[in-house]
Amino acid sequence: MAKAIKHTVLVVLGLLVSFTACQTDEWTAFQEKEAPEGYVNIHFETEIPAMPVVTTRSVDPDGKGVNSMQLFCFDSYGLFITTTPATITSHGEESGEFTATIPANTRRIHFIANQNMTDFQEDEFRNKSEADVIALLEGSSGMMIYWARFACDANNEESIDQQLAKNPNIIMIRNQAKITIDNPTGNGYLVVTGFTAYNTNAFGTVAPYHPTKGWVWSSNADVEPFVTLPANDAKLSDIQDVQDISQNPELYVFECENSSEDPVSVIIRGHLPGESEELYYRVMLIDEKGDQILIRRNHHYKLNIKGALSFGQENFAAALTAAATNNVWISISDEVNEVEDQNYILTVEKTGYVIDGDATGGTGNYTLSYTV
């Protein structure tokens, strides 16, 4: 009997931020400017690992990568001190360098990229806790926001700039989930020409906050999956039709409970292979048992069309209230093709392979390429 073995590397779909001692010309010049009394200068570099970059029209075109970085500073008691913008000294689509001057008594930092600070009244949050400040921050669907947190070791008396320099790997995560259709034109059952998500939240929280475990997120193995919902529960209400998949192959949505009482629907438009008539189909995000699944930030939800779809409708409006189609499977992945530690970076072009026993005769060599 032929054996099919699938090897898959699953790691965090995130944004890697490296704090290094790299002495660039900009940092050297910045460091020579002595920080005001009671402040320290810090320098850090950002790198977006090779992965699908967020550039679709479902988010603001300016939301590609990190365009701005705001540091929310807290003291050793976790009380809010101030916000400090980081200065971008060099920036590309997948990397950047930043400098900032922060209060010397800072012991915890929340790094928040692309956040609109217009409505944040800093004086109203002075001396409030991290949860009172960060957990309440929200973003709209127009911009992808990235978040990370660094906390000094409570048993280490070194200043925060010294501790940052010794902790080079900080992961920032997206505040939205991604939905795609796997093999939309070559699946053999439906040529997909468009799709969209319906009944999704118009706002989402910036950071994940667990009510008992604090600042963790749902990819942590020891944490039960959870979502952090915004106080503003308004829904996106201006969706009239699907998006052309050739122009928008990825959807980005805020996390939600996706309950049976308030489900998210994915509406797919397409036609049978070799035919021209297009119909609309409603898909529910459910697991293999038929239960609704949480839609979680920084997770990738793939719709895999594995059979003929049912209950096709002539228009978008009719599909919204139609029965959900069958034979659509959903896979959930946290995909990145690069991992690193303090000494090495391991990169692979492909994270999953299927090896068929018939193809190799059960013996022989199979080459998997990687870069160190």
mmCIF file with all atom_site columns, C-alpha atoms in Angstrom, residues 52-171:
data_model
loop_
_atom_site.group_PDB
_atom_site.id
_atom_site.type_symbol
_atom_site.label_atom_id
_atom_site.label_alt_id
_atom_site.label_comp_id
_atom_site.label_asym_id
_atom_site.label_entity_id
_atom_site.label_seq_id
_atom_site.pdbx_PDB_ins_code
_atom_site.Cartn_x
_atom_site.Cartn_y
_atom_site.Cartn_z
_atom_site.occupancy
_atom_site.B_iso_or_equiv
_atom_site.pdbx_formal_charge
_atom_site.auth_seq_id
_atom_site.auth_comp_id
_atom_site.auth_asym_id
_atom_site.auth_atom_id
_atom_site.pdbx_PDB_model_num
ATOM 1   C CA . PRO A 1 52  ? 2.847   36.760 1.967  1.00 0.00 ? 52  PRO A CA 1
ATOM 2   C CA . VAL A 1 53  ? 3.104   40.536 2.420  1.00 0.00 ? 53  VAL A CA 1
ATOM 3   C CA . VAL A 1 54  ? -0.035  42.468 3.333  1.00 0.00 ? 54  VAL A CA 1
ATOM 4   C CA . THR A 1 55  ? -0.608  44.579 0.210  1.00 0.00 ? 55  THR A CA 1
ATOM 5   C CA . THR A 1 56  ? -4.151  43.759 -0.896 1.00 0.00 ? 56  THR A CA 1
ATOM 6   C CA . ARG A 1 57  ? -6.881  46.324 -1.273 1.00 0.00 ? 57  ARG A CA 1
ATOM 7   C CA . SER A 1 58  ? -8.720  44.854 1.681  1.00 0.00 ? 58  SER A CA 1
ATOM 8   C CA . VAL A 1 59  ? -6.401  46.961 3.813  1.00 0.00 ? 59  VAL A CA 1
ATOM 9   C CA . ASP A 1 60  ? -5.103  50.451 3.262  1.00 0.00 ? 60  ASP A CA 1
ATOM 10  C CA . PRO A 1 61  ? -2.446  50.488 0.493  1.00 0.00 ? 61  PRO A CA 1
ATOM 11  C CA . ASP A 1 62  ? -0.202  52.386 2.886  1.00 0.00 ? 62  ASP A CA 1
ATOM 12  C CA . GLY A 1 63  ? -0.487  49.538 5.391  1.00 0.00 ? 63  GLY A CA 1
ATOM 13  C CA . LYS A 1 64  ? 2.294   47.536 3.759  1.00 0.00 ? 64  LYS A CA 1
ATOM 14  C CA . GLY A 1 65  ? 4.912   46.635 6.324  1.00 0.00 ? 65  GLY A CA 1
ATOM 15  C CA . VAL A 1 66  ? 5.700   49.008 9.156  1.00 0.00 ? 66  VAL A CA 1
ATOM 16  C CA . ASN A 1 67  ? 5.160   52.670 8.369  1.00 0.00 ? 67  ASN A CA 1
ATOM 17  C CA . SER A 1 68  ? 5.221   54.075 11.874 1.00 0.00 ? 68  SER A CA 1
ATOM 18  C CA . MET A 1 69  ? 6.165   52.781 15.295 1.00 0.00 ? 69  MET A CA 1
ATOM 19  C CA . GLN A 1 70  ? 4.801   54.045 18.603 1.00 0.00 ? 70  GLN A CA 1
ATOM 20  C CA . LEU A 1 71  ? 6.284   52.936 21.931 1.00 0.00 ? 71  LEU A CA 1
ATOM 21  C CA . PHE A 1 72  ? 3.924   52.796 24.925 1.00 0.00 ? 72  PHE A CA 1
ATOM 22  C CA . CYS A 1 73  ? 6.118   52.985 28.028 1.00 0.00 ? 73  CYS A CA 1
ATOM 23  C CA . PHE A 1 74  ? 5.224   51.593 31.462 1.00 0.00 ? 74  PHE A CA 1
ATOM 24  C CA . ASP A 1 75  ? 7.132   51.528 34.764 1.00 0.00 ? 75  ASP A CA 1
ATOM 25  C CA . SER A 1 76  ? 8.027   48.533 36.943 1.00 0.00 ? 76  SER A CA 1
ATOM 26  C CA . TYR A 1 77  ? 4.518   48.520 38.416 1.00 0.00 ? 77  TYR A CA 1
ATOM 27  C CA . GLY A 1 78  ? 2.966   48.336 34.971 1.00 0.00 ? 78  GLY A CA 1
ATOM 28  C CA . LEU A 1 79  ? 1.673   51.901 35.141 1.00 0.00 ? 79  LEU A CA 1
ATOM 29  C CA . PHE A 1 80  ? 1.578   54.077 32.041 1.00 0.00 ? 80  PHE A CA 1
ATOM 30  C CA . ILE A 1 81  ? 4.298   56.724 31.718 1.00 0.00 ? 81  ILE A CA 1
ATOM 31  C CA . THR A 1 82  ? 4.109   58.087 28.184 1.00 0.00 ? 82  THR A CA 1
ATOM 32  C CA . THR A 1 83  ? 4.140   57.300 24.471 1.00 0.00 ? 83  THR A CA 1
ATOM 33  C CA . THR A 1 84  ? 7.198   57.883 22.324 1.00 0.00 ? 84  THR A CA 1
ATOM 34  C CA . PRO A 1 85  ? 7.344   57.747 18.533 1.00 0.00 ? 85  PRO A CA 1
ATOM 35  C CA . ALA A 1 86  ? 10.286  55.844 17.103 1.00 0.00 ? 86  ALA A CA 1
ATOM 36  C CA . THR A 1 87  ? 12.254  57.521 14.337 1.00 0.00 ? 87  THR A CA 1
ATOM 37  C CA . ILE A 1 88  ? 12.751  55.458 11.203 1.00 0.00 ? 88  ILE A CA 1
ATOM 38  C CA . THR A 1 89  ? 16.395  55.778 10.189 1.00 0.00 ? 89  THR A CA 1
ATOM 39  C CA . SER A 1 90  ? 16.168  53.373 7.258  1.00 0.00 ? 90  SER A CA 1
ATOM 40  C CA . HIS A 1 91  ? 13.211  51.471 5.918  1.00 0.00 ? 91  HIS A CA 1
ATOM 41  C CA . GLY A 1 92  ? 12.365  48.983 3.219  1.00 0.00 ? 92  GLY A CA 1
ATOM 42  C CA . GLU A 1 93  ? 9.415   46.735 2.512  1.00 0.00 ? 93  GLU A CA 1
ATOM 43  C CA . GLU A 1 94  ? 10.842  43.948 4.663  1.00 0.00 ? 94  GLU A CA 1
ATOM 44  C CA . SER A 1 95  ? 13.245  45.647 7.059  1.00 0.00 ? 95  SER A CA 1
ATOM 45  C CA . GLY A 1 96  ? 13.881  48.850 8.947  1.00 0.00 ? 96  GLY A CA 1
ATOM 46  C CA . GLU A 1 97  ? 15.908  50.535 11.659 1.00 0.00 ? 97  GLU A CA 1
ATOM 47  C CA . PHE A 1 98  ? 14.500  52.715 14.417 1.00 0.00 ? 98  PHE A CA 1
ATOM 48  C CA . THR A 1 99  ? 15.768  54.918 17.215 1.00 0.00 ? 99  THR A CA 1
ATOM 49  C CA . ALA A 1 100 ? 13.874  56.385 20.161 1.00 0.00 ? 100 ALA A CA 1
ATOM 50  C CA . THR A 1 101 ? 14.416  58.221 23.413 1.00 0.00 ? 101 THR A CA 1
ATOM 51  C CA . ILE A 1 102 ? 12.360  56.814 26.272 1.00 0.00 ? 102 ILE A CA 1
ATOM 52  C CA . PRO A 1 103 ? 12.094  57.531 30.035 1.00 0.00 ? 103 PRO A CA 1
ATOM 53  C CA . ALA A 1 104 ? 14.839  55.776 31.979 1.00 0.00 ? 104 ALA A CA 1
ATOM 54  C CA . ASN A 1 105 ? 12.321  54.292 34.416 1.00 0.00 ? 105 ASN A CA 1
ATOM 55  C CA . THR A 1 106 ? 10.607  52.403 31.593 1.00 0.00 ? 106 THR A CA 1
ATOM 56  C CA . ARG A 1 107 ? 10.505  48.672 32.341 1.00 0.00 ? 107 ARG A CA 1
ATOM 57  C CA . ARG A 1 108 ? 7.845   47.530 29.902 1.00 0.00 ? 108 ARG A CA 1
ATOM 58  C CA . ILE A 1 109 ? 7.231   48.588 26.303 1.00 0.00 ? 109 ILE A CA 1
ATOM 59  C CA . HIS A 1 110 ? 4.374   47.853 23.946 1.00 0.00 ? 110 HIS A CA 1
ATOM 60  C CA . PHE A 1 111 ? 5.550   48.276 20.358 1.00 0.00 ? 111 PHE A CA 1
ATOM 61  C CA . ILE A 1 112 ? 2.612   49.230 18.147 1.00 0.00 ? 112 ILE A CA 1
ATOM 62  C CA . ALA A 1 113 ? 3.092   49.832 14.446 1.00 0.00 ? 113 ALA A CA 1
ATOM 63  C CA . ASN A 1 114 ? 0.736   51.776 12.163 1.00 0.00 ? 114 ASN A CA 1
ATOM 64  C CA . GLN A 1 115 ? -1.597  52.870 14.960 1.00 0.00 ? 115 GLN A CA 1
ATOM 65  C CA . ASN A 1 116 ? -3.523  56.114 14.431 1.00 0.00 ? 116 ASN A CA 1
ATOM 66  C CA . MET A 1 117 ? -2.752  58.200 17.539 1.00 0.00 ? 117 MET A CA 1
ATOM 67  C CA . THR A 1 118 ? -5.068  61.118 16.730 1.00 0.00 ? 118 THR A CA 1
ATOM 68  C CA . ASP A 1 119 ? -7.734  60.203 19.267 1.00 0.00 ? 119 ASP A CA 1
ATOM 69  C CA . PHE A 1 120 ? -5.387  58.937 21.983 1.00 0.00 ? 120 PHE A CA 1
ATOM 70  C CA . GLN A 1 121 ? -5.417  61.499 24.813 1.00 0.00 ? 121 GLN A CA 1
ATOM 71  C CA . GLU A 1 122 ? -2.288  60.592 26.740 1.00 0.00 ? 122 GLU A CA 1
ATOM 72  C CA . ASP A 1 123 ? -3.078  62.572 29.900 1.00 0.00 ? 123 ASP A CA 1
ATOM 73  C CA . GLU A 1 124 ? -6.285  60.600 30.413 1.00 0.00 ? 124 GLU A CA 1
ATOM 74  C CA . PHE A 1 125 ? -4.287  57.371 30.802 1.00 0.00 ? 125 PHE A CA 1
ATOM 75  C CA . ARG A 1 126 ? -1.414  58.540 32.984 1.00 0.00 ? 126 ARG A CA 1
ATOM 76  C CA . ASN A 1 127 ? -0.615  56.039 35.778 1.00 0.00 ? 127 ASN A CA 1
ATOM 77  C CA . LYS A 1 128 ? -3.181  53.558 34.519 1.00 0.00 ? 128 LYS A CA 1
ATOM 78  C CA . SER A 1 129 ? -2.343  49.875 34.078 1.00 0.00 ? 129 SER A CA 1
ATOM 79  C CA . GLU A 1 130 ? -1.292  48.163 30.870 1.00 0.00 ? 130 GLU A CA 1
ATOM 80  C CA . ALA A 1 131 ? -4.698  46.515 30.610 1.00 0.00 ? 131 ALA A CA 1
ATOM 81  C CA . ASP A 1 132 ? -6.474  49.844 31.044 1.00 0.00 ? 132 ASP A CA 1
ATOM 82  C CA . VAL A 1 133 ? -4.396  51.404 28.265 1.00 0.00 ? 133 VAL A CA 1
ATOM 83  C CA . ILE A 1 134 ? -3.415  48.792 25.680 1.00 0.00 ? 134 ILE A CA 1
ATOM 84  C CA . ALA A 1 135 ? -6.331  46.359 25.900 1.00 0.00 ? 135 ALA A CA 1
ATOM 85  C CA . LEU A 1 136 ? -8.706  49.188 25.015 1.00 0.00 ? 136 LEU A CA 1
ATOM 86  C CA . LEU A 1 137 ? -6.830  50.334 21.904 1.00 0.00 ? 137 LEU A CA 1
ATOM 87  C CA . GLU A 1 138 ? -8.672  49.634 18.658 1.00 0.00 ? 138 GLU A CA 1
ATOM 88  C CA . GLY A 1 139 ? -7.927  49.892 14.978 1.00 0.00 ? 139 GLY A CA 1
ATOM 89  C CA . SER A 1 140 ? -10.167 50.102 11.932 1.00 0.00 ? 140 SER A CA 1
ATOM 90  C CA . SER A 1 141 ? -10.092 47.800 8.917  1.00 0.00 ? 141 SER A CA 1
ATOM 91  C CA . GLY A 1 142 ? -8.215  50.402 6.878  1.00 0.00 ? 142 GLY A CA 1
ATOM 92  C CA . MET A 1 143 ? -4.804  49.607 8.364  1.00 0.00 ? 143 MET A CA 1
ATOM 93  C CA . MET A 1 144 ? -2.945  46.511 9.466  1.00 0.00 ? 144 MET A CA 1
ATOM 94  C CA . ILE A 1 145 ? -1.533  46.994 12.961 1.00 0.00 ? 145 ILE A CA 1
ATOM 95  C CA . TYR A 1 146 ? 1.392   45.077 14.430 1.00 0.00 ? 146 TYR A CA 1
ATOM 96  C CA . TRP A 1 147 ? 1.999   44.595 18.158 1.00 0.00 ? 147 TRP A CA 1
ATOM 97  C CA . ALA A 1 148 ? 4.666   43.246 20.494 1.00 0.00 ? 148 ALA A CA 1
ATOM 98  C CA . ARG A 1 149 ? 5.556   43.602 24.159 1.00 0.00 ? 149 ARG A CA 1
ATOM 99  C CA . PHE A 1 150 ? 8.900   43.646 25.955 1.00 0.00 ? 150 PHE A CA 1
ATOM 100 C CA . ALA A 1 151 ? 9.246   43.491 29.744 1.00 0.00 ? 151 ALA A CA 1
ATOM 101 C CA . CYS A 1 152 ? 12.458  43.792 31.716 1.00 0.00 ? 152 CYS A CA 1
ATOM 102 C CA . ASP A 1 153 ? 13.488  40.901 33.897 1.00 0.00 ? 153 ASP A CA 1
ATOM 103 C CA . ALA A 1 154 ? 12.232  41.815 37.360 1.00 0.00 ? 154 ALA A CA 1
ATOM 104 C CA . ASN A 1 155 ? 15.361  40.307 38.930 1.00 0.00 ? 155 ASN A CA 1
ATOM 105 C CA . ASN A 1 156 ? 17.726  42.208 36.668 1.00 0.00 ? 156 ASN A CA 1
ATOM 106 C CA . GLU A 1 157 ? 18.666  45.745 37.700 1.00 0.00 ? 157 GLU A CA 1
ATOM 107 C CA . GLU A 1 158 ? 20.160  46.639 34.319 1.00 0.00 ? 158 GLU A CA 1
ATOM 108 C CA . SER A 1 159 ? 18.506  49.513 32.464 1.00 0.00 ? 159 SER A CA 1
ATOM 109 C CA . ILE A 1 160 ? 15.972  48.764 29.770 1.00 0.00 ? 160 ILE A CA 1
ATOM 110 C CA . ASP A 1 161 ? 18.335  49.697 26.937 1.00 0.00 ? 161 ASP A CA 1
ATOM 111 C CA . GLN A 1 162 ? 20.872  47.169 28.252 1.00 0.00 ? 162 GLN A CA 1
ATOM 112 C CA . GLN A 1 163 ? 18.260  44.442 28.560 1.00 0.00 ? 163 GLN A CA 1
ATOM 113 C CA . LEU A 1 164 ? 16.873  45.158 25.096 1.00 0.00 ? 164 LEU A CA 1
ATOM 114 C CA . ALA A 1 165 ? 20.319  44.714 23.604 1.00 0.00 ? 165 ALA A CA 1
ATOM 115 C CA . LYS A 1 166 ? 20.486  41.201 25.110 1.00 0.00 ? 166 LYS A CA 1
ATOM 116 C CA . ASN A 1 167 ? 17.065  40.130 23.828 1.00 0.00 ? 167 ASN A CA 1
ATOM 117 C CA . PRO A 1 168 ? 17.281  40.351 20.024 1.00 0.00 ? 168 PRO A CA 1
ATOM 118 C CA . ASN A 1 169 ? 14.198  38.351 19.099 1.00 0.00 ? 169 ASN A CA 1
ATOM 119 C CA . ILE A 1 170 ? 10.819  39.990 19.597 1.00 0.00 ? 170 ILE A CA 1
ATOM 120 C CA . ILE A 1 171 ? 7.839   38.842 17.549 1.00 0.00 ? 171 ILE A CA 1
#
